[in-house]
Structures are given as structure tokens and as C-alpha cells.
GROMACS .gro file of C-alpha atoms in nm:
model
  246
    1UNK     CA    1  -0.532  -7.515  -1.737
    2UNK     CA    2  -0.615  -7.139  -1.721
    3UNK     CA    3  -0.333  -7.082  -1.469
    4UNK     CA    4  -0.091  -7.267  -1.697
    5UNK     CA    5  -0.206  -7.059  -1.995
    6UNK     CA    6  -0.158  -6.732  -1.800
    7UNK     CA    7   0.188  -6.838  -1.679
    8UNK     CA    8   0.283  -6.940  -2.033
    9UNK     CA    9   0.158  -6.607  -2.174
   10UNK     CA   10   0.353  -6.413  -1.910
   11UNK     CA   11   0.669  -6.611  -1.991
   12UNK     CA   12   0.611  -6.548  -2.362
   13UNK     CA   13   0.572  -6.170  -2.307
   14UNK     CA   14   0.886  -6.165  -2.093
   15UNK     CA   15   1.080  -6.354  -2.362
   16UNK     CA   16   0.954  -6.112  -2.630
   17UNK     CA   17   1.058  -5.811  -2.418
   18UNK     CA   18   1.401  -5.963  -2.360
   19UNK     CA   19   1.435  -6.031  -2.734
   20UNK     CA   20   1.342  -5.667  -2.815
   21UNK     CA   21   1.586  -5.537  -2.553
   22UNK     CA   22   1.861  -5.758  -2.695
   23UNK     CA   23   1.782  -5.636  -3.048
   24UNK     CA   24   1.796  -5.272  -2.934
   25UNK     CA   25   2.124  -5.332  -2.753
   26UNK     CA   26   2.263  -5.504  -3.061
   27UNK     CA   27   2.153  -5.214  -3.285
   28UNK     CA   28   2.309  -4.962  -3.044
   29UNK     CA   29   2.632  -5.159  -3.043
   30UNK     CA   30   2.627  -5.166  -3.423
   31UNK     CA   31   2.574  -4.788  -3.438
   32UNK     CA   32   2.853  -4.732  -3.189
   33UNK     CA   33   3.082  -4.956  -3.391
   34UNK     CA   34   2.990  -4.762  -3.707
   35UNK     CA   35   3.065  -4.429  -3.535
   36UNK     CA   36   3.398  -4.561  -3.412
   37UNK     CA   37   3.466  -4.694  -3.757
   38UNK     CA   38   3.386  -4.358  -3.917
   39UNK     CA   39   3.593  -4.160  -3.665
   40UNK     CA   40   3.890  -4.400  -3.662
   41UNK     CA   41   4.172  -4.370  -3.913
   42UNK     CA   42   4.106  -4.538  -4.242
   43UNK     CA   43   4.165  -4.911  -4.216
   44UNK     CA   44   4.280  -5.127  -4.493
   45UNK     CA   45   4.026  -5.335  -4.684
   46UNK     CA   46   4.163  -5.653  -4.529
   47UNK     CA   47   4.123  -5.516  -4.174
   48UNK     CA   48   3.767  -5.402  -4.244
   49UNK     CA   49   3.684  -5.741  -4.395
   50UNK     CA   50   3.829  -5.922  -4.091
   51UNK     CA   51   3.639  -5.697  -3.848
   52UNK     CA   52   3.314  -5.748  -4.039
   53UNK     CA   53   3.368  -6.124  -4.043
   54UNK     CA   54   3.435  -6.122  -3.669
   55UNK     CA   55   3.122  -5.916  -3.599
   56UNK     CA   56   2.914  -6.146  -3.823
   57UNK     CA   57   3.050  -6.452  -3.643
   58UNK     CA   58   2.966  -6.294  -3.308
   59UNK     CA   59   2.608  -6.217  -3.418
   60UNK     CA   60   2.569  -6.568  -3.560
   61UNK     CA   61   2.686  -6.715  -3.228
   62UNK     CA   62   2.440  -6.494  -3.037
   63UNK     CA   63   2.156  -6.593  -3.274
   64UNK     CA   64   2.245  -6.960  -3.229
   65UNK     CA   65   2.246  -6.916  -2.851
   66UNK     CA   66   1.901  -6.749  -2.865
   67UNK     CA   67   1.773  -7.028  -3.089
   68UNK     CA   68   1.903  -7.293  -2.847
   69UNK     CA   69   1.747  -7.110  -2.550
   70UNK     CA   70   1.410  -7.087  -2.729
   71UNK     CA   71   1.422  -7.458  -2.818
   72UNK     CA   72   1.507  -7.545  -2.457
   73UNK     CA   73   1.218  -7.331  -2.326
   74UNK     CA   74   0.977  -7.494  -2.575
   75UNK     CA   75   1.092  -7.842  -2.467
   76UNK     CA   76   1.049  -7.749  -2.100
   77UNK     CA   77   0.694  -7.620  -2.167
   78UNK     CA   78   0.606  -7.936  -2.359
   79UNK     CA   79   0.741  -8.158  -2.079
   80UNK     CA   80   0.546  -7.958  -1.818
   81UNK     CA   81   0.225  -7.987  -2.023
   82UNK     CA   82   0.273  -8.364  -2.065
   83UNK     CA   83   0.341  -8.403  -1.693
   84UNK     CA   84   0.028  -8.202  -1.604
   85UNK     CA   85  -0.179  -8.412  -1.848
   86UNK     CA   86  -0.044  -8.734  -1.694
   87UNK     CA   87  -0.125  -8.605  -1.344
   88UNK     CA   88  -0.481  -8.515  -1.449
   89UNK     CA   89  -0.527  -8.859  -1.609
   90UNK     CA   90  -0.399  -9.034  -1.294
   91UNK     CA   91  -0.634  -8.825  -1.077
   92UNK     CA   92  -0.929  -8.903  -1.307
   93UNK     CA   93  -0.847  -9.276  -1.301
   94UNK     CA   94  -0.822  -9.272  -0.923
   95UNK     CA   95  -1.153  -9.085  -0.889
   96UNK     CA   96  -1.320  -9.331  -1.128
   97UNK     CA   97  -1.185  -9.628  -0.930
   98UNK     CA   98  -1.309  -9.470  -0.605
   99UNK     CA   99  -1.655  -9.410  -0.752
  100UNK     CA  100  -1.669  -9.768  -0.887
  101UNK     CA  101  -1.569  -9.912  -0.549
  102UNK     CA  102  -1.833  -9.699  -0.374
  103UNK     CA  103  -2.098  -9.806  -0.627
  104UNK     CA  104  -2.003 -10.174  -0.588
  105UNK     CA  105  -2.016 -10.143  -0.209
  106UNK     CA  106  -2.357  -9.971  -0.222
  107UNK     CA  107  -2.489 -10.237  -0.462
  108UNK     CA  108  -2.364 -10.516  -0.234
  109UNK     CA  109  -2.524 -10.347   0.067
  110UNK     CA  110  -2.857 -10.310  -0.116
  111UNK     CA  111  -2.843 -10.673  -0.231
  112UNK     CA  112  -2.778 -10.787   0.128
  113UNK     CA  113  -3.068 -10.574   0.254
  114UNK     CA  114  -3.296 -10.714  -0.018
  115UNK     CA  115  -3.194 -11.070   0.077
  116UNK     CA  116  -3.260 -10.995   0.444
  117UNK     CA  117  -3.604 -10.851   0.361
  118UNK     CA  118  -3.679 -11.150   0.140
  119UNK     CA  119  -3.578 -11.394   0.414
  120UNK     CA  120  -3.786 -11.203   0.673
  121UNK     CA  121  -4.086 -11.203   0.438
  122UNK     CA  122  -4.045 -11.577   0.375
  123UNK     CA  123  -4.020 -11.642   0.749
  124UNK     CA  124  -4.332 -11.434   0.819
  125UNK     CA  125  -4.517 -11.612   0.537
  126UNK     CA  126  -4.419 -11.951   0.679
  127UNK     CA  127  -4.533 -11.843   1.025
  128UNK     CA  128  -4.866 -11.720   0.888
  129UNK     CA  129  -4.908 -12.044   0.688
  130UNK     CA  130  -4.845 -12.249   1.002
  131UNK     CA  131  -5.097 -12.040   1.194
  132UNK     CA  132  -5.349 -12.078   0.910
  133UNK     CA  133  -5.293 -12.455   0.907
  134UNK     CA  134  -5.345 -12.470   1.281
  135UNK     CA  135  -5.663 -12.265   1.253
  136UNK     CA  136  -5.780 -12.480   0.963
  137UNK     CA  137  -5.715 -12.797   1.163
  138UNK     CA  138  -5.899 -12.651   1.460
  139UNK     CA  139  -6.191 -12.557   1.235
  140UNK     CA  140  -6.197 -12.908   1.085
  141UNK     CA  141  -6.185 -13.055   1.433
  142UNK     CA  142  -6.468 -12.830   1.543
  143UNK     CA  143  -6.670 -12.924   1.234
  144UNK     CA  144  -6.615 -13.294   1.304
  145UNK     CA  145  -6.718 -13.245   1.664
  146UNK     CA  146  -7.024 -13.058   1.548
  147UNK     CA  147  -7.114 -13.337   1.308
  148UNK     CA  148  -7.080 -13.602   1.576
  149UNK     CA  149  -7.275 -13.399   1.829
  150UNK     CA  150  -7.598 -13.266   1.671
  151UNK     CA  151  -7.708 -13.124   2.004
  152UNK     CA  152  -7.409 -12.881   2.016
  153UNK     CA  153  -7.494 -12.544   2.164
  154UNK     CA  154  -7.524 -12.215   1.972
  155UNK     CA  155  -7.209 -12.085   2.142
  156UNK     CA  156  -7.001 -12.365   1.991
  157UNK     CA  157  -7.141 -12.288   1.645
  158UNK     CA  158  -7.060 -11.920   1.695
  159UNK     CA  159  -6.705 -12.006   1.802
  160UNK     CA  160  -6.656 -12.229   1.496
  161UNK     CA  161  -6.782 -11.951   1.268
  162UNK     CA  162  -6.547 -11.701   1.434
  163UNK     CA  163  -6.256 -11.942   1.393
  164UNK     CA  164  -6.336 -11.989   1.023
  165UNK     CA  165  -6.353 -11.611   0.977
  166UNK     CA  166  -6.018 -11.573   1.155
  167UNK     CA  167  -5.864 -11.834   0.925
  168UNK     CA  168  -5.993 -11.649   0.618
  169UNK     CA  169  -5.860 -11.319   0.754
  170UNK     CA  170  -5.518 -11.475   0.822
  171UNK     CA  171  -5.506 -11.614   0.466
  172UNK     CA  172  -5.597 -11.270   0.325
  173UNK     CA  173  -5.329 -11.100   0.538
  174UNK     CA  174  -5.071 -11.355   0.424
  175UNK     CA  175  -5.153 -11.289   0.056
  176UNK     CA  176  -5.134 -10.911   0.113
  177UNK     CA  177  -4.799 -10.942   0.292
  178UNK     CA  178  -4.665 -11.158   0.008
  179UNK     CA  179  -4.770 -10.898  -0.250
  180UNK     CA  180  -4.612 -10.619  -0.041
  181UNK     CA  181  -4.285 -10.814  -0.014
  182UNK     CA  182  -4.277 -10.870  -0.391
  183UNK     CA  183  -4.344 -10.499  -0.453
  184UNK     CA  184  -4.064 -10.405  -0.209
  185UNK     CA  185  -3.823 -10.642  -0.386
  186UNK     CA  186  -3.912 -10.490  -0.726
  187UNK     CA  187  -3.867 -10.138  -0.586
  188UNK     CA  188  -3.524 -10.228  -0.442
  189UNK     CA  189  -3.417 -10.383  -0.776
  190UNK     CA  190  -3.529 -10.071  -0.966
  191UNK     CA  191  -3.341  -9.842  -0.722
  192UNK     CA  192  -3.029 -10.056  -0.756
  193UNK     CA  193  -3.046 -10.041  -1.139
  194UNK     CA  194  -3.096  -9.662  -1.127
  195UNK     CA  195  -2.796  -9.620  -0.895
  196UNK     CA  196  -2.581  -9.833  -1.126
  197UNK     CA  197  -2.688  -9.626  -1.430
  198UNK     CA  198  -2.613  -9.302  -1.244
  199UNK     CA  199  -2.268  -9.424  -1.138
  200UNK     CA  200  -2.190  -9.533  -1.495
  201UNK     CA  201  -2.307  -9.196  -1.632
  202UNK     CA  202  -2.095  -9.004  -1.378
  203UNK     CA  203  -1.792  -9.217  -1.461
  204UNK     CA  204  -1.841  -9.161  -1.836
  205UNK     CA  205  -1.883  -8.785  -1.781
  206UNK     CA  206  -1.565  -8.770  -1.570
  207UNK     CA  207  -1.373  -8.963  -1.838
  208UNK     CA  208  -1.501  -8.724  -2.111
  209UNK     CA  209  -1.404  -8.422  -1.901
  210UNK     CA  210  -1.054  -8.559  -1.837
  211UNK     CA  211  -1.010  -8.636  -2.209
  212UNK     CA  212  -1.128  -8.284  -2.302
  213UNK     CA  213  -0.887  -8.123  -2.052
  214UNK     CA  214  -0.606  -8.341  -2.181
  215UNK     CA  215  -0.682  -8.245  -2.542
  216UNK     CA  216  -0.703  -7.874  -2.447
  217UNK     CA  217  -0.368  -7.892  -2.266
  218UNK     CA  218  -0.215  -8.069  -2.566
  219UNK     CA  219  -0.348  -7.801  -2.805
  220UNK     CA  220  -0.219  -7.526  -2.576
  221UNK     CA  221   0.125  -7.692  -2.566
  222UNK     CA  222   0.128  -7.723  -2.946
  223UNK     CA  223   0.026  -7.357  -2.980
  224UNK     CA  224   0.305  -7.256  -2.740
  225UNK     CA  225   0.555  -7.461  -2.938
  226UNK     CA  226   0.439  -7.294  -3.264
  227UNK     CA  227   0.465  -6.948  -3.105
  228UNK     CA  228   0.813  -7.027  -2.974
  229UNK     CA  229   0.918  -7.153  -3.319
  230UNK     CA  230   0.776  -6.839  -3.483
  231UNK     CA  231   0.956  -6.615  -3.233
  232UNK     CA  232   1.276  -6.809  -3.291
  233UNK     CA  233   1.241  -6.774  -3.670
  234UNK     CA  234   1.170  -6.400  -3.633
  235UNK     CA  235   1.477  -6.355  -3.412
  236UNK     CA  236   1.693  -6.546  -3.659
  237UNK     CA  237   1.558  -6.337  -3.950
  238UNK     CA  238   1.621  -6.014  -3.758
  239UNK     CA  239   1.976  -6.123  -3.682
  240UNK     CA  240   2.024  -6.210  -4.049
  241UNK     CA  241   1.894  -5.865  -4.155
  242UNK     CA  242   2.127  -5.695  -3.907
  243UNK     CA  243   2.416  -5.901  -4.039
  244UNK     CA  244   2.332  -5.797  -4.397
  245UNK     CA  245   2.314  -5.431  -4.290
  246UNK     CA  246   2.664  -5.460  -4.145
   0.00000   0.00000   0.00000
């Protein structure tokens, strides 16, 4: 947008310089014509009137040509500004679509990872439950054997106690693993929500930036059009003053 503004300003300065040069050339031509008129033999009133009318028509034609050129330049600037705005909008839309696709892909990947973790945790929990059941059954079997055999040795009692302790430890580990899996799932869900919010915020910021640039370009184009119209009006007024002087 700054480059466009600089280029537009340079073009405007060049047009103003050309207009001044044309005005000076026109004034010089008018002075030369006046000198020739003063030094030439006296013309009749009709001849002078015809010459003045011809000169006025010529100046009017030149003013009309300048006006048409200014209008054409203003239209070209407006078209260029609209084209640049459309290009920026298309680029912003494409970037937004790319960001959305990346966010969707990341969300899908995270969801798949969460599902895989959940399935692994469920499998581990099932395995631990099976082991606990087996230990529990073994403990029950040992207890039954102990009940049916009062003369069981101290080593067997010690083994049964150790087995019971192992079963309790396995149950505690299973509960801890379950809690850890739930915490991991909550953490993954929170991270996914944060990523989605961030992507939405970035997309909204990009859209606001594109809209602001578009509005700025539109204002600049309108300002250029107003300047061109003012320059055109000034040139027409100057030509009119010169015609009146003649």
C-alpha cells in the first residue's frame, strides 16, 4: 500500500509539472501571438474576431483533451486499486483456508492420538484386572486350602499373605493408572481447545487486517480521484481565465 501511495504521488507530481509546463507554453504562445498581433498591420474587426474565436476554440479543445486525459488516469488508478484490493482479499482468503485446513488436520491428529492413548489405557486396565482376578482366585484357592488343612506350614501362610499383598498392590496400581489416563485425556482435550481458539483468533486477526488494508486502499483511491478532479477543475479554470484574457 505504501509503494502504491508513493507511485501515485510521483505520478501526481509529474502530472502537475506537465500541467504547469503546458500552461507556461500556452502563456508564451499567447504573448507571442499578441506581439505578432501588435506588430502586424491593423486587421479588420471581423478578422480579429475570427482569429480570437479560432484561438478560443483551440484552447477549449486542449482543455477538453487535458480533462479527458485526467479522467482516464483517474479511472486507471481506481481500476488498479480495485485490482490490488481483490488480490489482497484472495490472498487473505487462501491463507485463512490454509490455516483452517492445518488446524483441522492437527485437531484430527490429536483426536486420533487421544483415542489411541485411551485404547491403550483400556487395554492395560483390562490386563491388570485380569491379573488381579487371577491373583484373587489364587488367594481364594490358597485360603480354601488353608481352611481344609489346619496343619499347613508357616511358609504357606507367608506365601498366601504375600499373594494377598501383591493383589492389593496390583489393584492400587490399576487405580493410579486409570487416574493418570483420565488426567492425560483431560490435558489433551484442553490443549486441543486452546489450539482451536488460537487458530480462530489468528484467522479473525488476519481477516481484520485484510479488511483494514482494503479500506485504506479504497480511501487512498478515493483521495487520488478527488485530487485528480481538483487538478482537472483547476486546469479548466486556468484555461478559462486565459481564454478571458485573450
